[in-house]
C-alpha positions as a printed Julia matrix, in Angstrom:
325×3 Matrix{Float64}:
  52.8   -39.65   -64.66
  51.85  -36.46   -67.02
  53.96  -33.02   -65.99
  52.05  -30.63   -64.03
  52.95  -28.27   -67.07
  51.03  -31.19   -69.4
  47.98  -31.09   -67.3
  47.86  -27.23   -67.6
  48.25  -27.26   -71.04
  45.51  -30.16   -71.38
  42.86  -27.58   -68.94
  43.58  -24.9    -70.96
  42.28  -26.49   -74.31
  38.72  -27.19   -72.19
  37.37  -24.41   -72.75
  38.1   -23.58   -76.59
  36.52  -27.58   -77.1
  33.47  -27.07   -74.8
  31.43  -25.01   -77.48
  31.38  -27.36   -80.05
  30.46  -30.24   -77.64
  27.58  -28.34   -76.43
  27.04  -28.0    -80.23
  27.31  -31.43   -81.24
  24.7   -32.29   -78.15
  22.14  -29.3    -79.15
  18.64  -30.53   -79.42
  16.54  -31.02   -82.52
  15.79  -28.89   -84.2
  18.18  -26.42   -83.67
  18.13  -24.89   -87.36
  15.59  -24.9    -90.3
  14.01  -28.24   -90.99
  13.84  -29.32   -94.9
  11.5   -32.08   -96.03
  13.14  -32.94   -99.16
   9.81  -34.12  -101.87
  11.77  -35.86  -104.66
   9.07  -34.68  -107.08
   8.53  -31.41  -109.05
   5.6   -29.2   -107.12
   1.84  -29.74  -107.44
   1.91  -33.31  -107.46
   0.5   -35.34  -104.33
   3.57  -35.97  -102.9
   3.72  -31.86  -102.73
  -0.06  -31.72  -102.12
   0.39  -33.31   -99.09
   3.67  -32.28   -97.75
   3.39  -28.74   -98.2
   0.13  -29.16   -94.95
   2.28  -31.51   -93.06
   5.29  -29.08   -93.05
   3.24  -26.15   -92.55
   1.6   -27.59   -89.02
   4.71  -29.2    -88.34
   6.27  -25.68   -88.01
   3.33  -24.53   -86.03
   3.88  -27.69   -83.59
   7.63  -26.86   -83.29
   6.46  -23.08   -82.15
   6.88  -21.82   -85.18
  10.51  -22.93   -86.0
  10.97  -22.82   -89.73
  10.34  -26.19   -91.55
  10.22  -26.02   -95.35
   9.79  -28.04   -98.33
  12.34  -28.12  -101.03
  11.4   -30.31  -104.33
  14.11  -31.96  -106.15
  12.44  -34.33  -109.26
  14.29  -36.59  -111.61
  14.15  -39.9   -112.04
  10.96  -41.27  -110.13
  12.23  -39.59  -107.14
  15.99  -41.15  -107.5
  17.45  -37.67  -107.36
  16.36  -36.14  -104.19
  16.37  -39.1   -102.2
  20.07  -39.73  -103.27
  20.63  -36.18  -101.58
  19.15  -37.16   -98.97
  21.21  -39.66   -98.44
  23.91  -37.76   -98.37
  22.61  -35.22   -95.94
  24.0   -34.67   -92.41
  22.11  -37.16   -89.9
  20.8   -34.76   -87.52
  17.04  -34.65   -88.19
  17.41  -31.06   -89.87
  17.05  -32.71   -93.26
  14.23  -35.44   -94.27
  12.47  -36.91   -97.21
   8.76  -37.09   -98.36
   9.15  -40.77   -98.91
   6.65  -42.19  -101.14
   5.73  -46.14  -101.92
   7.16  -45.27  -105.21
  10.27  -44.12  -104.27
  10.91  -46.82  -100.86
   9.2   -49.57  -102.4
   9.18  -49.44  -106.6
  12.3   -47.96  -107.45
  15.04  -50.03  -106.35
  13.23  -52.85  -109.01
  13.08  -50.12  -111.92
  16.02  -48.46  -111.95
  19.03  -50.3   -112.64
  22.44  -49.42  -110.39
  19.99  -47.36  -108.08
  22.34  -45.26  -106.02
  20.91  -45.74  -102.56
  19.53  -49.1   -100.4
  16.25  -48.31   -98.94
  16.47  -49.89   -95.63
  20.43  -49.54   -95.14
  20.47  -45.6    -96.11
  17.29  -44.64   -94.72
  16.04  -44.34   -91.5
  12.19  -44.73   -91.03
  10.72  -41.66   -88.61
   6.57  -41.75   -89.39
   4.38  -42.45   -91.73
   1.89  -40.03   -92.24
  -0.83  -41.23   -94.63
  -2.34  -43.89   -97.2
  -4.16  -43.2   -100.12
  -6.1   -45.26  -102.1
  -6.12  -44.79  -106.06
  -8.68  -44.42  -107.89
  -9.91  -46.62  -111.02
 -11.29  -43.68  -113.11
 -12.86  -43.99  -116.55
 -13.89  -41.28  -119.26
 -17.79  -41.3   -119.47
 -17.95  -42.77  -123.45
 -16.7   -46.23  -121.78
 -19.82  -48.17  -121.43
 -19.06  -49.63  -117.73
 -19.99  -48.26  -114.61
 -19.06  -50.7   -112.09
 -15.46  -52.83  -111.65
 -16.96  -55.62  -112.71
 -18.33  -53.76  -115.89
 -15.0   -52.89  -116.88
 -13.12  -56.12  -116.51
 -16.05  -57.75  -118.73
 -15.76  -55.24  -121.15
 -11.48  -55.39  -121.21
 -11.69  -59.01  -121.14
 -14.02  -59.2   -125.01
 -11.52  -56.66  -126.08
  -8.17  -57.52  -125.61
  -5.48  -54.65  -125.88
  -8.29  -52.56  -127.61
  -8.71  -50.63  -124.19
  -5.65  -48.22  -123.41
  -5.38  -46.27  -119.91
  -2.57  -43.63  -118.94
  -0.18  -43.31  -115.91
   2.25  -40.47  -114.81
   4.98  -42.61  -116.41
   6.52  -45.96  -116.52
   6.72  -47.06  -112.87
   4.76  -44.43  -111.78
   2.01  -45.59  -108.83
  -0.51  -44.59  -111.6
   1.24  -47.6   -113.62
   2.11  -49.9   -111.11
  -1.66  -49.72  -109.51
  -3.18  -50.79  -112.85
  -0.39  -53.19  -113.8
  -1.1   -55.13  -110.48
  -5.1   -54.48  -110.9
  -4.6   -56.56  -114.6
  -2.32  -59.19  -113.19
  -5.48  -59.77  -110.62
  -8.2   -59.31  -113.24
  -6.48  -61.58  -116.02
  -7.14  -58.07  -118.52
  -5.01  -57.25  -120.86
  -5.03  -52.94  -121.96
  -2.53  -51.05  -123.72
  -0.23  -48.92  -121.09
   0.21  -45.3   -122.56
   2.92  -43.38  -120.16
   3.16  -39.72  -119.73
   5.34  -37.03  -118.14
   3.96  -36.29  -115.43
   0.1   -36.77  -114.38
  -1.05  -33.24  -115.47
  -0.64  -34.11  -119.64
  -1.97  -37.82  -118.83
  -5.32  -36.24  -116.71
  -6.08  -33.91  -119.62
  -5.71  -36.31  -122.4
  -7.91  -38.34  -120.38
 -10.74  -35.56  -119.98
 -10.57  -35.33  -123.48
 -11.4   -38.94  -124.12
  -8.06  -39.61  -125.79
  -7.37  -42.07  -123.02
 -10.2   -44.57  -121.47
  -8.6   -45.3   -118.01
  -6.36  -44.52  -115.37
  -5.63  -46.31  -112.03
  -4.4   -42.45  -110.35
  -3.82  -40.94  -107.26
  -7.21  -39.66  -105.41
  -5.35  -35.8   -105.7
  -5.18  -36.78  -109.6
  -8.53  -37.49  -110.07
 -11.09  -36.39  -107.27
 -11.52  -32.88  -108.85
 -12.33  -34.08  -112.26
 -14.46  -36.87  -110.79
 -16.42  -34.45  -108.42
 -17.33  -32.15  -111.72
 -18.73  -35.4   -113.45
 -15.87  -34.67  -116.22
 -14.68  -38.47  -114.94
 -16.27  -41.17  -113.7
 -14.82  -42.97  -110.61
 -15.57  -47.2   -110.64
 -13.75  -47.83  -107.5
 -10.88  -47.57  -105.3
  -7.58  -49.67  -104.05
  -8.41  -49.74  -100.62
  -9.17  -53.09   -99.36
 -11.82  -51.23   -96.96
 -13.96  -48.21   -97.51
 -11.8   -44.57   -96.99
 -13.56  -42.21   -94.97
 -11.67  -39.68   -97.27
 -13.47  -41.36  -100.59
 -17.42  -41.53   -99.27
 -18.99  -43.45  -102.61
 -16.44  -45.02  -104.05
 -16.4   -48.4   -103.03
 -13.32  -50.71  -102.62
 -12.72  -52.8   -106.08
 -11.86  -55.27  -103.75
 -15.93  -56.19  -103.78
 -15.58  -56.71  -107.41
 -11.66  -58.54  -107.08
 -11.48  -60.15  -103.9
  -8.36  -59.54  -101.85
  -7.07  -56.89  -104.24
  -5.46  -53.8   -102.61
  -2.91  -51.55  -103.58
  -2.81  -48.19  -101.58
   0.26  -45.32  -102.06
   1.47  -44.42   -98.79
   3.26  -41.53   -97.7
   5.58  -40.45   -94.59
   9.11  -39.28   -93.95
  12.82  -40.87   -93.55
  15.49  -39.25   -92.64
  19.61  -40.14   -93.58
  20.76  -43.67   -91.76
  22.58  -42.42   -88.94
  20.31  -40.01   -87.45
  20.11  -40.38   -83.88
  17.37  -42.99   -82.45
  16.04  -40.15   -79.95
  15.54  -37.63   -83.24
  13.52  -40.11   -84.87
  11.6   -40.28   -81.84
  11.02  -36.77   -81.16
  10.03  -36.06   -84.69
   8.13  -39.48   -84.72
   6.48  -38.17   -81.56
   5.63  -34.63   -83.48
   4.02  -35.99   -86.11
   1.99  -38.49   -84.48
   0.77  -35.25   -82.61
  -0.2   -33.24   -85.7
  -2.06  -36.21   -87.64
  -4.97  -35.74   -84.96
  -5.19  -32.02   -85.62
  -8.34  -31.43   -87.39
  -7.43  -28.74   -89.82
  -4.77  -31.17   -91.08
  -7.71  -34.43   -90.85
  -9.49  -32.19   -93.24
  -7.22  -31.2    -95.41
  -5.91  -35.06   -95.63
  -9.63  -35.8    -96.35
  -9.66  -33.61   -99.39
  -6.65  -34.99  -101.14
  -8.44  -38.31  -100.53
  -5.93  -39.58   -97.97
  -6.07  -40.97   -94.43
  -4.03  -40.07   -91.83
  -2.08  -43.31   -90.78
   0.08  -42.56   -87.72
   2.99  -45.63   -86.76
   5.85  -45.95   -84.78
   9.57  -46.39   -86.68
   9.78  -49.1    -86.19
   6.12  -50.37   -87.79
   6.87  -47.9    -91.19
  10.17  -49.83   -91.33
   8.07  -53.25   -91.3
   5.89  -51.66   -93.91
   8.77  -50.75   -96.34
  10.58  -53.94   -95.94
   7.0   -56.1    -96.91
   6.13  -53.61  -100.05
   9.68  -53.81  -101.16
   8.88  -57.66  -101.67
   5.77  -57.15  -102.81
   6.17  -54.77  -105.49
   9.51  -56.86  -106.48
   7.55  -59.57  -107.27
   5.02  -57.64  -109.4
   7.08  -55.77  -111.4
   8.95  -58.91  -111.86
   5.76  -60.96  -113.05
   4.9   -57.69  -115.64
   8.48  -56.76  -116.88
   8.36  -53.28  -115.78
  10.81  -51.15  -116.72
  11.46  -47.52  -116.24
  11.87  -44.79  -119.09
């Protein structure tokens, strides 16, 4: 049996450890939020982030939520820190298909395992890329341009954001469909690849609808189709290449993860705030504009997704030897 002097002492150390257990149990969020885009700004990762955060804060009564970027390496970098972060909701990811799904097949000795270091909390949006063409190119339909590829082999060269890039991995999968062969030019970043492309130095690109939809809605580029296996309410006129390619889809989607070991009942309050915000119309427009739908989905579905494009794009990039820079 403990002293009654041992019991004292034990009573007396209650109150000096009762703080931090009320701290360790504090609700979420009980500091600033950071959603983590492992991209540098003005890219649609950012493009659409920077909304989400913004009404986010406004759901959460106006508690601050901000978006830090942290580019290098397709996105390697930041989600590494991520990672790493403390698993209490306070710190999240913009993850992106190219991040979850491409990476881990492009980058050898990738620091991170998707679905053992991340924790799914929603996905927030798809959006379809867009098959865009400078005007000289004498198609103006899917079909057009896979006839015209297919009597001139390699002669036809197209642009991406960089090797593994979405811009890349949408148009490798679009050949490996088509049976085309063009030559893949990669760029640093989309901005240098777009303007070489308005210029007519560059024929194609398979980019993001932020990329293009600007340059396409000023007739500078001409948009042949989109990745979406079904029209987009956010693309009206731009049909799915799917008409042309049976079956063929490839859409970029976009939501956030948080470290591992965050707490099931933070990834369902945030889950739960999200899910909210995606039927806010400000935010439905805004979506529309960058060309992307708003896609809400439990954790537990996003997880499903990630696991099945993780497959997917393995075997792809696989099939087309793609490799990063």
């Amino acid at each position: 049996m403990p002293s009654r002097r041992t019991l004292l002492r034990a009573s007396a150390l209650l109150p000096l450890a009762a703080p931090g257990l009320v701290q360790a149990q504090a609700p979420w969020p009980s500091r600033p939020v950071t959603i983590v885009v492992p991209f540098p700004p003005g890219g649609s990762n950012d493009l659409l982030a920077r909304p989400v955060a913004l009404k986010l804060q406004q759901a959460l009564g106006g508690h601050p939520v901000v978006v830090e970027n942290r580019g290098g390496a397709g996105g390697t970098v930041g989600a590494q820190m991520v990672t790493r972060a403390a698993p209490d909701g306070h710190t999240l990811m913009w993850g992106h298909v190219g991040t979850l799904a491409v990476n881990p097949w492009i980058y050898p000795n990738i620091p991170y395992d998707v679905l053992r270091d991340f924790a799914p909390v929603a996905l927030v949006a798809t959006l379809p890329s867009i098959l865009t063409i400078h005007p000289s190119l004498p198609a103006r339909t899917p079909a057009e341009f896979i006839a015209y590829a297919k009597a001139n082999p390699g002669a036809l060269d197209y642009g991406s954001a960089g090797n593994g890039a979405a811009s890349h991995i949408t148009m490798a999968a679009f050949c490996d469909a088509a049976g085309i062969e063009l030559t893949h030019i990669p760029y640093r970043g989309n901005g240098p690849m777009l303007a070489d492309l308005i210029a007519g130095r560059l024929k194609a690109s398979f980019a993001g609808a932020p990329v293009v939809l600007p340059s396409v809605r000023d007739n500078r580029l001409l948009a042949l189709g989109m990745s979406a296996l079904t029209p987009s309410p956010a693309l009206p006129g731009i049909a799915p290449i799917a008409q042309a390619l049976p079956g063929f889809e490839v859409v970029q989607w976009h939501g956030l993860v948080a470290p591992a070991a965050t707490p099931p009942e933070v990834v369902a309050r945030i889950n739960a705030a999200v899910n909210g915000l995606l039927g806010d119309a400000d935010l439905a427009a805004r979506l529309t504009l960058e060309g992307a739908d708003a896609a809400p989905r439990s954790p537990e579905a996003f997880r499903t997704l990630i696991a099945s494009e993780l497959e997917r794009f393995r075997a792809l990039i696989t099939r087309a030897g793609i490799k990063a820079d």
